[in-house]
Amino acid sequence: MTPALIINFARQDLKDRYAGSMLGGLWSFIMPLINILIFALIFSQIMGARLESFGAEFSKYGYSIYLISGILAWNAFSATVARVTHVFHDKRNLIGKVSIRLDLLPLYILLSETFIFAVSFAFFTGFLLLIGFPLSSWWLALPVLYLLQQLFAYSLGFLLAVFSVFIQDVKELTNVILQLWFWLTPIVYVVNIVPPGIHQLLMLNPMYHFIDAWRSIIIDHQMPDLLPLGVLTASGIAMLIAGLWLIRKLERDIRDFI
């Protein structure tokens, strides 16, 4: 499976999202822009006012920046986990007809979601420049942070994808867990409004540390805590190795079950 083929899969995946619509691929740019406008101009005015009543201080656009910096990272993570988990089911017809490497097949999803994230983050950056929010040299670390986060997301999804072939409930359970995971991560709320005991539990959440790292760089202009990021990176690598080992051991069974 060549890099060119993976890129073609990613390009086709982006086209298929809005197949049949008049604007076609332009929706890949329009939808992120609409989302940024909603988060920045509408949703933040409501939630920002409510959070201030709990003691969270925000400037006019402070909550918008807080919200968007977290939700863009979460969207990339959750979409990657969910779609990689489903990939063998979604591409079962292709797998049955074409001799294709199963260990490389999900890579097109990573490319596709990276494109969507890049477009969304570009609009977010434009919004920050428009309101005069300062950017710093720490932003140079954001691609590395994205890479580490998506390594964890891809590895988790890849491992689940192998299990989902044999256990159908894994696919549906993943969707449910991701919904719960969203609300267990301080994305739309701030940590200081939750009880201290719950705060300690939140720190066991891997996405707590990734989201905190995004905000440390974007909002606080400082280096995030590297220890949890290092642990999560090691965990991601371990999951990826386990997934690759399983798929090589079970590839024939996977093709039979699919």
C-alpha positions as MATLAB code, in Angstrom:
seq = 'MTPALIINFARQDLKDRYAGSMLGGLWSFIMPLINILIFALIFSQIMGARLESFGAEFSKYGYSIYLISGILAWNAFSATVARVTHVFHDKRNLIGKVSIRLDLLPLYILLSETFIFAVSFAFFTGFLLLIGFPLSSWWLALPVLYLLQQLFAYSLGFLLAVFSVFIQDVKELTNVILQLWFWLTPIVYVVNIVPPGIHQLLMLNPMYHFIDAWRSIIIDHQMPDLLPLGVLTASGIAMLIAGLWLIRKLERDIRDFI';
ca = [
       0.000    0.000    0.000;
       1.793    3.112   -1.266;
       1.704    6.623    0.229;
       0.000    7.802   -2.973;
      -2.822    5.316   -2.433;
      -3.276    6.451    1.177;
      -3.415   10.076    0.022;
      -6.000    9.154   -2.626;
      -8.092    7.429    0.043;
      -7.893   10.551    2.200;
      -8.870   12.785   -0.736;
     -11.807   10.537   -1.571;
     -12.837   10.461    2.088;
     -13.052   14.264    2.124;
     -15.108   14.227   -1.087;
     -17.458   11.548    0.238;
     -18.336   13.631    3.312;
     -20.400   15.993    1.187;
     -21.071   13.827   -1.868;
     -24.101   15.006   -3.816;
     -24.051   18.559   -2.459;
     -23.748   21.514   -4.818;
     -20.664   22.946   -3.096;
     -18.942   19.602   -2.665;
     -15.485   19.882   -1.094;
     -16.009   23.538   -0.225;
     -18.031   22.322    2.761;
     -14.737   21.124    4.252;
     -13.914   24.821    4.637;
     -17.406   26.182    5.242;
     -18.332   23.893    8.150;
     -15.174   24.642   10.238;
     -15.748   28.365    9.650;
     -19.370   28.118   10.766;
     -18.350   26.178   13.864;
     -15.728   28.765   14.811;
     -18.256   31.578   14.382;
     -20.809   29.750   16.540;
     -18.302   29.038   19.317;
     -16.802   32.528   19.186;
     -19.853   34.741   18.788;
     -22.888   32.861   20.094;
     -22.183   29.933   22.386;
     -19.415   31.681   24.298;
     -21.656   34.638   25.186;
     -24.083   32.283   26.944;
     -21.653   29.908   28.649;
     -19.101   32.602   29.424;
     -21.669   34.583   31.380;
     -22.731   31.496   33.350;
     -19.152   30.511   34.184;
     -18.352   34.003   35.416;
     -21.101   33.568   38.000;
     -19.095   30.618   39.371;
     -15.985   32.751   39.747;
     -14.304   32.056   36.413;
     -12.886   35.301   35.031;
     -12.997   35.823   31.293;
     -12.454   38.797   29.044;
     -14.871   39.542   26.222;
     -13.497   36.724   24.087;
     -11.702   34.806   26.812;
     -14.206   31.992   26.981;
     -14.291   31.726   23.190;
     -10.543   31.109   23.166;
     -10.807   28.681   26.080;
     -13.632   26.745   24.433;
     -12.290   26.586   20.887;
      -8.745   25.621   21.923;
     -10.199   22.626   23.732;
     -12.942   21.603   21.347;
     -10.775   21.609   18.212;
      -8.310   19.261   19.889;
     -11.147   17.073   21.161;
     -12.855   16.877   17.754;
      -9.641   15.682   16.107;
      -9.092   13.113   18.847;
     -12.633   11.722   19.039;
     -13.165   11.589   15.261;
      -9.898    9.715   14.824;
     -10.677    7.180   17.561;
     -14.237    6.561   16.337;
     -13.453    6.341   12.637;
     -10.341    4.173   13.016;
     -12.342    1.833   15.274;
     -14.957    1.467   12.504;
     -12.542    1.298    9.560;
     -12.592   -2.460    8.934;
     -16.387   -2.489    8.968;
     -16.667    0.605    6.774;
     -14.187   -0.760    4.211;
     -15.276   -4.401    4.289;
     -16.183   -4.374    0.585;
     -12.774   -2.989   -0.353;
     -10.970   -5.473    1.898;
     -12.867   -8.350    0.283;
     -12.041   -7.285   -3.274;
      -8.532   -5.825   -3.089;
      -5.356   -7.178   -1.538;
      -4.689   -4.285    0.813;
      -2.528   -4.038    3.923;
      -4.832   -3.867    6.925;
      -2.144   -2.348    9.127;
      -1.843    0.694    6.832;
      -5.475    1.109    5.783;
      -6.535    3.413    8.684;
      -3.808    5.949    7.854;
      -6.078    7.716    5.374;
      -8.376    8.653    8.256;
      -5.460   10.256   10.069;
      -4.685   12.372    6.989;
      -8.316   13.311    6.432;
      -8.889   14.381   10.036;
      -5.599   16.295   10.033;
      -6.802   18.297    7.034;
     -10.086   19.138    8.788;
      -8.199   20.118   11.944;
      -5.736   22.282    9.990;
      -8.561   24.172    8.278;
     -10.401   24.678   11.575;
      -7.252   25.794   13.375;
      -6.418   28.218   10.569;
      -9.810   29.898   11.052;
      -9.218   29.912   14.816;
      -5.841   31.579   14.307;
      -7.482   34.149   12.047;
     -10.026   34.870   14.778;
      -7.245   35.358   17.337;
      -5.393   37.768   15.037;
      -8.614   39.636   14.355;
      -9.261   40.307   18.049;
      -5.614   41.140   18.713;
      -4.817   38.092   20.832;
      -1.016   37.680   21.063;
       0.631   34.640   19.519;
       3.912   33.387   20.921;
       6.898   31.295   19.897;
       5.440   28.465   21.966;
       3.020   27.906   19.085;
       5.877   26.169   17.292;
       5.304   23.283   19.706;
       1.663   22.837   18.621;
       2.419   20.504   15.673;
       4.391   18.256   18.026;
       1.528   18.278   20.537;
      -0.931   17.432   17.763;
       1.303   14.570   16.642;
       1.490   13.122   20.169;
      -2.268   13.447   20.676;
      -3.096   11.826   17.356;
      -0.588    9.054   17.977;
      -2.546    8.216   21.129;
      -5.903    8.532   19.305;
      -4.810    6.463   16.311;
      -3.247    3.744   18.462;
      -6.337    3.457   20.650;
      -8.622    3.341   17.616;
      -6.401    0.812   15.844;
      -6.402   -1.537   18.838;
     -10.183   -1.223   19.163;
     -10.590   -1.816   15.419;
      -9.024   -5.255   15.753;
     -11.320   -6.190   18.642;
     -14.393   -4.751   16.904;
     -14.061   -7.323   14.110;
     -14.712  -10.138   16.559;
     -16.843   -8.274   19.126;
     -19.502   -6.206   17.366;
     -20.407   -4.317   20.550;
     -16.992   -2.620   20.597;
     -18.071   -0.339   17.749;
     -21.206    0.898   19.521;
     -19.566    0.971   22.944;
     -16.818    3.224   21.599;
     -19.392    5.803   20.497;
     -21.026    5.772   23.929;
     -17.713    6.054   25.768;
     -16.603    8.979   23.602;
     -19.781   10.873   24.480;
     -19.184   10.295   28.182;
     -15.481   11.063   27.757;
     -16.304   14.476   26.326;
     -18.158   15.532   29.472;
     -15.477   14.052   31.717;
     -12.968   16.383   30.047;
     -12.905   20.106   30.980;
     -13.703   21.446   27.525;
     -16.864   23.511   27.983;
     -16.347   24.032   31.717;
     -13.383   25.077   33.853;
     -11.785   22.831   36.440;
     -12.219   25.254   39.335;
     -16.017   24.865   39.283;
     -15.834   21.146   40.135;
     -15.210   19.764   43.660;
     -11.548   19.014   44.523;
     -12.234   15.267   44.733;
     -13.600   15.199   41.193;
     -10.663   17.284   40.023;
      -8.318   14.518   41.192;
     -10.348   11.971   39.217;
     -10.246   14.179   36.122;
      -6.462   14.013   36.180;
      -6.716   10.280   35.411;
      -8.308   11.240   32.095;
      -5.703   11.242   29.269;
      -7.540   14.008   27.397;
      -7.408   16.221   30.476;
      -3.656   16.460   29.990;
      -3.778   16.920   26.226;
      -6.397   19.679   26.470;
      -4.474   21.321   29.306;
      -1.343   21.262   27.136;
      -3.155   22.970   24.248;
      -4.363   25.728   26.566;
      -0.990   26.107   28.259;
       0.597   26.879   24.898;
      -2.213   28.889   23.296;
      -3.589   30.825   26.262;
      -0.828   30.871   28.878;
       2.130   31.005   26.441;
       4.112   28.475   28.425;
       5.472   24.954   28.243;
       2.887   22.333   29.267;
       3.593   19.678   31.859;
       5.805   17.216   29.983;
       5.562   14.265   32.390;
       1.947   13.258   31.607;
       2.550   13.885   27.904;
       5.541   11.564   28.038;
       3.501    8.867   29.784;
       0.681    9.193   27.248;
       3.120    9.046   24.341;
       4.640    5.846   25.728;
       1.122    4.457   26.200;
       0.245    5.342   22.611;
       3.341    3.602   21.272;
       2.589    0.529   23.402;
      -1.000    0.364   22.107;
       0.183    0.746   18.518;
       2.708   -2.066   18.908;
       0.026   -4.268   20.474;
      -2.405   -3.466   17.655;
       0.161   -4.214   14.952;
       1.117   -7.489   16.653;
      -2.529   -8.545   16.909;
      -3.378   -7.707   13.319;
      -0.412   -9.688   12.025;
      -1.396  -12.660   14.138;
      -5.102  -12.415   13.282;
      -5.101  -10.981    9.737;
      -6.486  -14.156    8.149;
      -9.232  -14.404   10.775;
     -10.025  -10.700   10.377;
     -10.483  -11.113    6.614;
     -12.709  -14.148    7.184;
     -14.881  -12.364    9.754;
     -15.166   -9.208    7.630;
];
